[in-house]
PDB file of C-alpha atoms in Angstrom:
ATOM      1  CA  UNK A  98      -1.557  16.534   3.555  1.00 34.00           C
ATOM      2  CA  UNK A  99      -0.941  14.456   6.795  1.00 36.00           C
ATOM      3  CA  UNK A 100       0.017  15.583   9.989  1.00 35.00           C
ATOM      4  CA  UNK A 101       2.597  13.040  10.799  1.00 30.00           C
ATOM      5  CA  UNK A 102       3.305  11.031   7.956  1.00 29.00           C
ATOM      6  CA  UNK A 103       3.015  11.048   4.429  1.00 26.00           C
ATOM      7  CA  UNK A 104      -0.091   9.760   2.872  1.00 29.00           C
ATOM      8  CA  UNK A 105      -2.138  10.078  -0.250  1.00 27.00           C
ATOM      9  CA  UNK A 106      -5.424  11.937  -0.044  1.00 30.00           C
ATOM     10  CA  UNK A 107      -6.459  15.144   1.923  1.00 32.00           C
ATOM     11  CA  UNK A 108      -6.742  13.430   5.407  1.00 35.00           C
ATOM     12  CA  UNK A 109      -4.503  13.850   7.739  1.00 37.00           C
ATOM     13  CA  UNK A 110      -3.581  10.567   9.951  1.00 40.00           C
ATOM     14  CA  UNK A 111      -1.330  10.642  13.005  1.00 38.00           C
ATOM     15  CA  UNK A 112       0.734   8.172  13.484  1.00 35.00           C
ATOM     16  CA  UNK A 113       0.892   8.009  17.346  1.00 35.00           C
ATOM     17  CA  UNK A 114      -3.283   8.315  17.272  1.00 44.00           C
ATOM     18  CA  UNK A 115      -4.503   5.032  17.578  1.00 48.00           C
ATOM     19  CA  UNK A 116      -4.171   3.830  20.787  1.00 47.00           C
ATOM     20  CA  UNK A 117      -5.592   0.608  22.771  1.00 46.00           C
ATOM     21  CA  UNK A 118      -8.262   1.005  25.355  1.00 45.00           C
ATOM     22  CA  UNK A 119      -7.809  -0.975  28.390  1.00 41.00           C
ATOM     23  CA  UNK A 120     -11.656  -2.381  28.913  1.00 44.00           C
ATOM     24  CA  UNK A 121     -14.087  -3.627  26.840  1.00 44.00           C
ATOM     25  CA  UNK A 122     -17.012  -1.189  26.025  1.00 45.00           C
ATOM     26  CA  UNK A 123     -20.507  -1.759  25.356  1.00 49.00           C
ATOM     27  CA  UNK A 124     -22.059   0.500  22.554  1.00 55.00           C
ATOM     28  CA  UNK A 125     -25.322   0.334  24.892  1.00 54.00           C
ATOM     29  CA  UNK A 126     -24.068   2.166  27.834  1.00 64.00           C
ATOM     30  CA  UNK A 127     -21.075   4.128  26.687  1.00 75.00           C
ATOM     31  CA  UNK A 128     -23.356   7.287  26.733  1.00 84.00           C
ATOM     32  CA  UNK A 129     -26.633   8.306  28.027  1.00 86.00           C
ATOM     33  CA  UNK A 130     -29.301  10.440  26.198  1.00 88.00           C
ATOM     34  CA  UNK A 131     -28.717  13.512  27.747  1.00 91.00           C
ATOM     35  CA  UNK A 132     -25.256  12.699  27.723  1.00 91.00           C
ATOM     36  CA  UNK A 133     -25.040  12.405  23.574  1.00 91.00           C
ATOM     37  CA  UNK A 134     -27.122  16.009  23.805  1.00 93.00           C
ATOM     38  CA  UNK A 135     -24.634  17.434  26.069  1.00 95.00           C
ATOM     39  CA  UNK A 136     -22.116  16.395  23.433  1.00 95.00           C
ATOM     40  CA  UNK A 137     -23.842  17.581  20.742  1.00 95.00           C
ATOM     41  CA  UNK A 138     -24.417  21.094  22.195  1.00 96.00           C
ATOM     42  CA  UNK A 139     -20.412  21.478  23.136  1.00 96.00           C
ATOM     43  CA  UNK A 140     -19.292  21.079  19.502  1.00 96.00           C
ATOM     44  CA  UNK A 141     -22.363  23.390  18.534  1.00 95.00           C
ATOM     45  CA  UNK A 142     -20.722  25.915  21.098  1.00 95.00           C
ATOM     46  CA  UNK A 143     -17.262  25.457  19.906  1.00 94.00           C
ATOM     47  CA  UNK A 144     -17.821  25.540  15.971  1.00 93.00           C
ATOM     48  CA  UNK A 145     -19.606  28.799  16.773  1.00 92.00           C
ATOM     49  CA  UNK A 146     -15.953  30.154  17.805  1.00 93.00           C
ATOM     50  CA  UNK A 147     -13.882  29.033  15.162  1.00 92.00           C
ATOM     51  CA  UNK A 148     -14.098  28.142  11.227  1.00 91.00           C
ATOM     52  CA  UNK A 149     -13.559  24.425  12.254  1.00 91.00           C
ATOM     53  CA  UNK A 150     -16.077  21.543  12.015  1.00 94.00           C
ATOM     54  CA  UNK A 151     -15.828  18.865  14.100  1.00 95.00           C
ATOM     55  CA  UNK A 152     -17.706  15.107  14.202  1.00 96.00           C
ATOM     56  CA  UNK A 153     -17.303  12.793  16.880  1.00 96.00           C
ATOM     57  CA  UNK A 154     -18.097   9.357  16.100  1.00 95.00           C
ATOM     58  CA  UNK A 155     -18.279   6.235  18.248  1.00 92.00           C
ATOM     59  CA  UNK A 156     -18.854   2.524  15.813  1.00 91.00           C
ATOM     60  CA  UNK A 157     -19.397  -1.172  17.343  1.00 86.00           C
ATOM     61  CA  UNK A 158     -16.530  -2.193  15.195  1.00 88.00           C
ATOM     62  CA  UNK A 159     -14.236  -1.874  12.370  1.00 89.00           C
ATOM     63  CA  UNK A 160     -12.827  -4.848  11.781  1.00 84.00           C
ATOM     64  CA  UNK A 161     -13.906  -7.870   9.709  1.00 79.00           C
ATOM     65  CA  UNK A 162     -14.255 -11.266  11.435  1.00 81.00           C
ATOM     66  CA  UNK A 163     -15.294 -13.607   9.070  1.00 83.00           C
ATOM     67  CA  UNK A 164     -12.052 -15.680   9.610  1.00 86.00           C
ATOM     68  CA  UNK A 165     -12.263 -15.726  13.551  1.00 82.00           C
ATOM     69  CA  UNK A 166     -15.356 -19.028  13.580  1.00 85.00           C
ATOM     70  CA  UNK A 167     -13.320 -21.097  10.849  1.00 88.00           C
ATOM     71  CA  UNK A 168      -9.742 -20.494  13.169  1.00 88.00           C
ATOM     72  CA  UNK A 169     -11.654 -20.723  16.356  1.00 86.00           C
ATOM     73  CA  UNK A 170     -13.012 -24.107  14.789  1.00 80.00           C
ATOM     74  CA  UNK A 171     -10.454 -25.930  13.269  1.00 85.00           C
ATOM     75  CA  UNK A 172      -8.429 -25.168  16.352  1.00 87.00           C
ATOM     76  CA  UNK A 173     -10.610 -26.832  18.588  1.00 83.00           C
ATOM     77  CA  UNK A 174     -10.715 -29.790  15.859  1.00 83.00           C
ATOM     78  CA  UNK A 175      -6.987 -30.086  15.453  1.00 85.00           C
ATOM     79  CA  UNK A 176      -7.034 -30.032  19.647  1.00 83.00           C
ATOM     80  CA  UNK A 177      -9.412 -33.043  19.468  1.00 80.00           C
ATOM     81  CA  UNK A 178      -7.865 -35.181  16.920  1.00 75.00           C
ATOM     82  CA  UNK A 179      -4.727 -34.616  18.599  1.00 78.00           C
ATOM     83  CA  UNK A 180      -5.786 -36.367  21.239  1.00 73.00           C
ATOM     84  CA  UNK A 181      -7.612 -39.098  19.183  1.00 69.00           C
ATOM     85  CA  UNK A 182      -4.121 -39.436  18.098  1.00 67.00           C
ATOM     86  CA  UNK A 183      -2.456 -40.159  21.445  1.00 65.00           C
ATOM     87  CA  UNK A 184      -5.346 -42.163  22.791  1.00 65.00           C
ATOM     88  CA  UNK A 185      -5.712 -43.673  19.624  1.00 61.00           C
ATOM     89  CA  UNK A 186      -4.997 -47.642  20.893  1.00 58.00           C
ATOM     90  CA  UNK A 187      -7.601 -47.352  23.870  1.00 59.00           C
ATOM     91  CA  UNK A 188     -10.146 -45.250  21.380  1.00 57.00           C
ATOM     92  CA  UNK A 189     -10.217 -47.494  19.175  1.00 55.00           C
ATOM     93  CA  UNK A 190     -11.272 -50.877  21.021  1.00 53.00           C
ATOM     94  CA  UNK A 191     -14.352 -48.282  22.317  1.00 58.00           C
ATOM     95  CA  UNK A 192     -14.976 -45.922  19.227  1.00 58.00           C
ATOM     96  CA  UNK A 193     -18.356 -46.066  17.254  1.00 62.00           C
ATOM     97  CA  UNK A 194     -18.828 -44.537  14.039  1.00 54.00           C
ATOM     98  CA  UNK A 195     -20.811 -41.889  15.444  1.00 61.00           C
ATOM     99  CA  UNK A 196     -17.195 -41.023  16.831  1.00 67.00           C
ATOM    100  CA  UNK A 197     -15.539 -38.977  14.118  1.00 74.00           C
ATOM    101  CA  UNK A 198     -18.526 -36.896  13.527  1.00 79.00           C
ATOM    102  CA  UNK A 199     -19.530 -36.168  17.668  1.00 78.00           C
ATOM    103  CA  UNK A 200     -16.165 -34.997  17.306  1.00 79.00           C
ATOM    104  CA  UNK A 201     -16.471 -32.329  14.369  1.00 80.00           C
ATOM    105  CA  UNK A 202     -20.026 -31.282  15.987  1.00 85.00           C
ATOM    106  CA  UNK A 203     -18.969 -30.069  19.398  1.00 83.00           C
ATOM    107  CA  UNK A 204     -15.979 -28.325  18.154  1.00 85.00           C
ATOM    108  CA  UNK A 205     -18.048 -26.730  15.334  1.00 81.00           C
ATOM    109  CA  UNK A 206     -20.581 -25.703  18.254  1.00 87.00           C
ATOM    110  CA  UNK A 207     -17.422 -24.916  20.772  1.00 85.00           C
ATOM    111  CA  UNK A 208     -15.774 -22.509  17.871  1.00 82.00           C
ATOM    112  CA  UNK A 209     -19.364 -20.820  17.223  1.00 85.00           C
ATOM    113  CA  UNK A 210     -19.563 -19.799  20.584  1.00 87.00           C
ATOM    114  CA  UNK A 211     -15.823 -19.090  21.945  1.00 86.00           C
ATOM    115  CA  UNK A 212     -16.040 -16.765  17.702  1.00 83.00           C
ATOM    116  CA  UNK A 213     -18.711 -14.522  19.694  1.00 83.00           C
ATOM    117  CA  UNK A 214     -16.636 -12.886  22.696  1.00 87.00           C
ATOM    118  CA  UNK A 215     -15.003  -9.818  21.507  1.00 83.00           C
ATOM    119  CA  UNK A 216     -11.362 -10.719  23.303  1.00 84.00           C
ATOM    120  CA  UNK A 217     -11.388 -13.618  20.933  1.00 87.00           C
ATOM    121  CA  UNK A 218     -12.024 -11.587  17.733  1.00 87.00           C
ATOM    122  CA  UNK A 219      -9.153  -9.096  18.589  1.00 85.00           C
ATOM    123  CA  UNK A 220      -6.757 -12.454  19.814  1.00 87.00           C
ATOM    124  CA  UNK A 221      -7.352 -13.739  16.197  1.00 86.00           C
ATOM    125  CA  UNK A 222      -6.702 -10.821  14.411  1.00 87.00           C
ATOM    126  CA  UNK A 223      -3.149  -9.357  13.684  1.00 89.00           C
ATOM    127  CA  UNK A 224      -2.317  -6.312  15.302  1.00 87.00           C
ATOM    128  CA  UNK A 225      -1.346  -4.748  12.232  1.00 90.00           C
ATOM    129  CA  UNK A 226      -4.992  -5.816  10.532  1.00 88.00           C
ATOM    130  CA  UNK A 227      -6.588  -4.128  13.079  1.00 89.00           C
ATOM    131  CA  UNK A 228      -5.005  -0.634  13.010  1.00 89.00           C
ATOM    132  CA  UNK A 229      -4.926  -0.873   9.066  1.00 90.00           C
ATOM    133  CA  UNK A 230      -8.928  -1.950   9.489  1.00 92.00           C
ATOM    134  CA  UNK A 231      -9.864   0.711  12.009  1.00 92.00           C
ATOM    135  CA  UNK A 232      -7.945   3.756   9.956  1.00 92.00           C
ATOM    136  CA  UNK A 233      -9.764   2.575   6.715  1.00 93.00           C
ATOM    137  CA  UNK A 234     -12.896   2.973   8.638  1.00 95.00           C
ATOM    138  CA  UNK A 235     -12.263   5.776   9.944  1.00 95.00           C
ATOM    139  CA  UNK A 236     -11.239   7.659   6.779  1.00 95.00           C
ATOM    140  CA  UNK A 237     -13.971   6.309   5.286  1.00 95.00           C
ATOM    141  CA  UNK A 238     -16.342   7.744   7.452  1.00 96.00           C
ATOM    142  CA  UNK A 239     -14.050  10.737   7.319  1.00 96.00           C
ATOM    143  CA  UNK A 240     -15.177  10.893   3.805  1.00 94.00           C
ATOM    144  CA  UNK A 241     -18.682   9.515   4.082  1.00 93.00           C
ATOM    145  CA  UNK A 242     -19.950  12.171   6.564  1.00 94.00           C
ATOM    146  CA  UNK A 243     -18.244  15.290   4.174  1.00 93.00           C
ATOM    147  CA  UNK A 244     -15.535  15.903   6.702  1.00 93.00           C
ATOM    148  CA  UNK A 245     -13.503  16.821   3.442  1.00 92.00           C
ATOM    149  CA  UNK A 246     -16.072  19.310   2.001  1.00 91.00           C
ATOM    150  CA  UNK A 247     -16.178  22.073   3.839  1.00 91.00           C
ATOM    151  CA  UNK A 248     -15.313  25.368   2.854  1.00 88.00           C
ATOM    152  CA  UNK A 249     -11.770  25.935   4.864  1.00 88.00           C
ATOM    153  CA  UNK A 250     -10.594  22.563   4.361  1.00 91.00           C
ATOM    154  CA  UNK A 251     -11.178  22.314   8.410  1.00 91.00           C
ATOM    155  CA  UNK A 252     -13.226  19.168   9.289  1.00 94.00           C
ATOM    156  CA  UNK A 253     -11.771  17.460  11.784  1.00 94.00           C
ATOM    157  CA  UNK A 254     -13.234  13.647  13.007  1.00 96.00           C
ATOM    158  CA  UNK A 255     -12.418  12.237  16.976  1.00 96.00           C
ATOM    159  CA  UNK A 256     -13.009   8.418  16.085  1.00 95.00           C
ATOM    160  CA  UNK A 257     -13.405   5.549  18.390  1.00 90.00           C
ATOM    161  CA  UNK A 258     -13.583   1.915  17.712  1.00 89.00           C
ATOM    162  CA  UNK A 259     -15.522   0.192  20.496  1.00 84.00           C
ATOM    163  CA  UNK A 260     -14.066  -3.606  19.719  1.00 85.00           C
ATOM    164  CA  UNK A 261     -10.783  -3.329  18.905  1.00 85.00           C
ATOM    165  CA  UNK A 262     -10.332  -0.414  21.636  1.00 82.00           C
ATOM    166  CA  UNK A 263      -9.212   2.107  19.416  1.00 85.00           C
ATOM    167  CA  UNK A 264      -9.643   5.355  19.170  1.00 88.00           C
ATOM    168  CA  UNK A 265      -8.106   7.836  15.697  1.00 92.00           C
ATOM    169  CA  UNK A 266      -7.907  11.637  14.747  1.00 93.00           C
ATOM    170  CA  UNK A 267      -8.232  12.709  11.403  1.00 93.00           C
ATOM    171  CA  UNK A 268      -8.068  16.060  10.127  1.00 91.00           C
ATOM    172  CA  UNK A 269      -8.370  17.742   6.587  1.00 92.00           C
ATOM    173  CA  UNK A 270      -5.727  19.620   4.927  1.00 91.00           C
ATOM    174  CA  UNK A 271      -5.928  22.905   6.374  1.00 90.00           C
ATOM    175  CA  UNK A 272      -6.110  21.280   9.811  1.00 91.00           C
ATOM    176  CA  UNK A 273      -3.049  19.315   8.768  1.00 87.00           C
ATOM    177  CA  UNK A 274      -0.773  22.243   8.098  1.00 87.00           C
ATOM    178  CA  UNK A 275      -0.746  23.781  11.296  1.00 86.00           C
ATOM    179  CA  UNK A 276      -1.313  20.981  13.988  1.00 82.00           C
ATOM    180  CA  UNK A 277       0.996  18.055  14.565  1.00 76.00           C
ATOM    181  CA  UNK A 278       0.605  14.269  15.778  1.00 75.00           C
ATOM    182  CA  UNK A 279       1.476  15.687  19.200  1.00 78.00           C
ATOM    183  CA  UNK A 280      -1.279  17.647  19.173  1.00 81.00           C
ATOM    184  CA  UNK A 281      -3.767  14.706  18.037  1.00 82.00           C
ATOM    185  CA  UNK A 282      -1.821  12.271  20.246  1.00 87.00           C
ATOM    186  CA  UNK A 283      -2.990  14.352  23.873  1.00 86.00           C
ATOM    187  CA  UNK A 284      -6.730  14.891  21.647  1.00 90.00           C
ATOM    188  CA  UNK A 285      -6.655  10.668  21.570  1.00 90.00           C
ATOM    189  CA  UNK A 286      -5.318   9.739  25.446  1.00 87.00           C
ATOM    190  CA  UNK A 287      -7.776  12.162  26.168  1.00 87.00           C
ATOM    191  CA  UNK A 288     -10.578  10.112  24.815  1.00 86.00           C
ATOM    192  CA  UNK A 289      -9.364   7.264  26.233  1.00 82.00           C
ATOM    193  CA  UNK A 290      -9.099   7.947  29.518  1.00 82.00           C
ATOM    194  CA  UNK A 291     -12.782   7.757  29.011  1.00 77.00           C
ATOM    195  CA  UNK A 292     -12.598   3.879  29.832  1.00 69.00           C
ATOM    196  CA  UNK A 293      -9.851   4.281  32.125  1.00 73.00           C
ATOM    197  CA  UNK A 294     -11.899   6.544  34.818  1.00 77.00           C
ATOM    198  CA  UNK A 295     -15.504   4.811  33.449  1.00 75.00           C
ATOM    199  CA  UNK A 296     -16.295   8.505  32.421  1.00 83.00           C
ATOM    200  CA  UNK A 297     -16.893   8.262  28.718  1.00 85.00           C
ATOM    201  CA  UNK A 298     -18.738  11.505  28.228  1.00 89.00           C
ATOM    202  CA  UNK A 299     -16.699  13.915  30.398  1.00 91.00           C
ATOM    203  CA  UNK A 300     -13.599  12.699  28.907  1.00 90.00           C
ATOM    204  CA  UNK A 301     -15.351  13.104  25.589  1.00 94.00           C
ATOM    205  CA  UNK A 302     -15.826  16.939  26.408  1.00 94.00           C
ATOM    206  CA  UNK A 303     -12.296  17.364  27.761  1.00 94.00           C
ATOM    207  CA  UNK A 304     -11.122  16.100  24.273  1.00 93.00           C
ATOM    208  CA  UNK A 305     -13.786  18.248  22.657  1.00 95.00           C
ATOM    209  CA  UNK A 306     -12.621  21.524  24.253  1.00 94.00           C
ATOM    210  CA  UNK A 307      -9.034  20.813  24.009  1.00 93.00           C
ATOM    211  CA  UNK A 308     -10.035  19.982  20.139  1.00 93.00           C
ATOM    212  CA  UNK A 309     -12.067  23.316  20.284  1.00 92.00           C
ATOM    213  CA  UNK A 310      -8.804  25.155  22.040  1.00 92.00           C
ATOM    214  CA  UNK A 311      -6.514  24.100  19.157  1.00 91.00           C
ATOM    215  CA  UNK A 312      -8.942  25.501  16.488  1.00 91.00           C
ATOM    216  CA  UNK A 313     -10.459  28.285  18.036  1.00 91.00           C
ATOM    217  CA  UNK A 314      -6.184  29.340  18.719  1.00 90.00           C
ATOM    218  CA  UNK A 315      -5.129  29.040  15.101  1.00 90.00           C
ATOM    219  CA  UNK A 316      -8.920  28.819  13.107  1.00 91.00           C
ATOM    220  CA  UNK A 317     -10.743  31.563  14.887  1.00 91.00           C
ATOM    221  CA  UNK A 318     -14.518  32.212  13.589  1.00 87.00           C
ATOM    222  CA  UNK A 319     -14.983  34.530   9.999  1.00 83.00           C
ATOM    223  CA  UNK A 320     -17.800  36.891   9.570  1.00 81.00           C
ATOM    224  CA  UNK A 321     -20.649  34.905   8.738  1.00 77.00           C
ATOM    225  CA  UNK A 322     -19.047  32.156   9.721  1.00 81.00           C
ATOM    226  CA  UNK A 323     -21.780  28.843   9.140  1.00 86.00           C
ATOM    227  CA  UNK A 324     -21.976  25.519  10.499  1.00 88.00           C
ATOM    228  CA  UNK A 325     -21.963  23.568   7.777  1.00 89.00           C
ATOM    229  CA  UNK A 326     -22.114  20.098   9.276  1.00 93.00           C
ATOM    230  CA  UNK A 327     -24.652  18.751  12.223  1.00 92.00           C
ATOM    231  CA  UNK A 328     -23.061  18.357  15.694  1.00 93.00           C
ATOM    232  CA  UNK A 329     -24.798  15.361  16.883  1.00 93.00           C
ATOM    233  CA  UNK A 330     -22.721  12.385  17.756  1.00 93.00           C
ATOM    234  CA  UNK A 331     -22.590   9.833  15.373  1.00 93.00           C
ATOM    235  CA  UNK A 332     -23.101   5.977  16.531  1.00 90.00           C
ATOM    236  CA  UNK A 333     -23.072   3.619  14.413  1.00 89.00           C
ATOM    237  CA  UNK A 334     -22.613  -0.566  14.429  1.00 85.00           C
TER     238      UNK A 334
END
């Protein structure tokens, strides 16, 4: 079922697609309007040449981060009492017993806000959490938006993960049978290079036509061939 590796299910996952964006992006101003319209009418124009379906999906995050304020926290804490400890003789001729508790404020307040910056999030969260995180997501949306459903067994999903900078290919059985993680590997870089050259949506195309070349070549439209999924971009949080 998988392009590259062996996996359970009827999505195909590349190994080699996930890749790390260089710069942070902002859901708010990855794409214009007319930009998300222009997007919408390529993979219109595409799906109307070949049997595939394709989705293109851009989310705020994947991850979850509910551990990053209690480490951000307790390591400012542990900092502090640390050096409570080694000033501990001059502290305590001075200390009050508001001490103790000033103390576990400000590095409550410090963690709260250092827990908010994106960079930190990713820093506190293992490399291997992440890409396990941002696949899950992304099959599940795979799933979610009926990517698995359609008639040929030929929905294919371009993912991208806005926080932790990655961006995934996943494609359903049929799809996985003829194209390899080679193939969804130059699909990804393309996307990324979005970042790379600050054009997000004519990257975006470049990956959709290459993405439309590759199924149009070896899925090419049937008589009354239908497009059985919508073609607008999909953003979510």
């Amino acid at each position: 079922m998988v392009a590259a590796a062996a996996a359970a299910g009827a999505v195909a996952v590349a190994d080699s697609a996930v890749v790390v964006l260089p710069e942070d992006g902002d859901m708010k101003t990855v794409l214009t309007e007319s930009e998300l319209k222009g997007l919408a009418d390529l993979i219109a124009d595409i799906e109307g040449k070949t049997a595939g379906e394709i989705r293109l999906m851009l989310v705020g995050r994947s991850i979850s981060v509910g551990h990053v304020f209690p480490i951000a926290w307790l390591g400012f804490l542990s900092l502090s009492l640390l050096v409570v400890w080694f000033e501990r003789h001059n502290l305590i001729l001075t200390a009050q017993w508001w001490t103790i508790p000033t103390v576990i404020l400000i590095t409550f307040l410090m963690g709260f806000v250092v827990a908010h910056f994106n960079w930190v999030k990713r820093l506190l969260t293992p490399t291997e959490d992440i890409i396990h995180q941002v696949w899950q997501r992304a099959e599940l949306e795979f799933h979610r938006e009926g990517l698995n459903e359609t008639s040929g067994r030929t929905g294919i999903l371009l993912f991208v993960s806005l926080l932790e900078h990655q961006a995934v290919v996943l494609g359903d059985r049929a799809i996985a049978e003829r194209l390899s993680k080679d193939v969804w590997l130059q699909v990804v870089n393309k996307m990324l290079e979005g970042p790379r050259s600050g054009q997000w949506a004519k990257k975006l195309e470049e990956a959709l036509q290459l993405c439309g070349d590759l199924l149009i070549e070896r899925f090419p439209a049937r008589e009354g061939n239908k497009n059985e999924l919508p073609n607008h971009v999909i953003i979510k949080p």
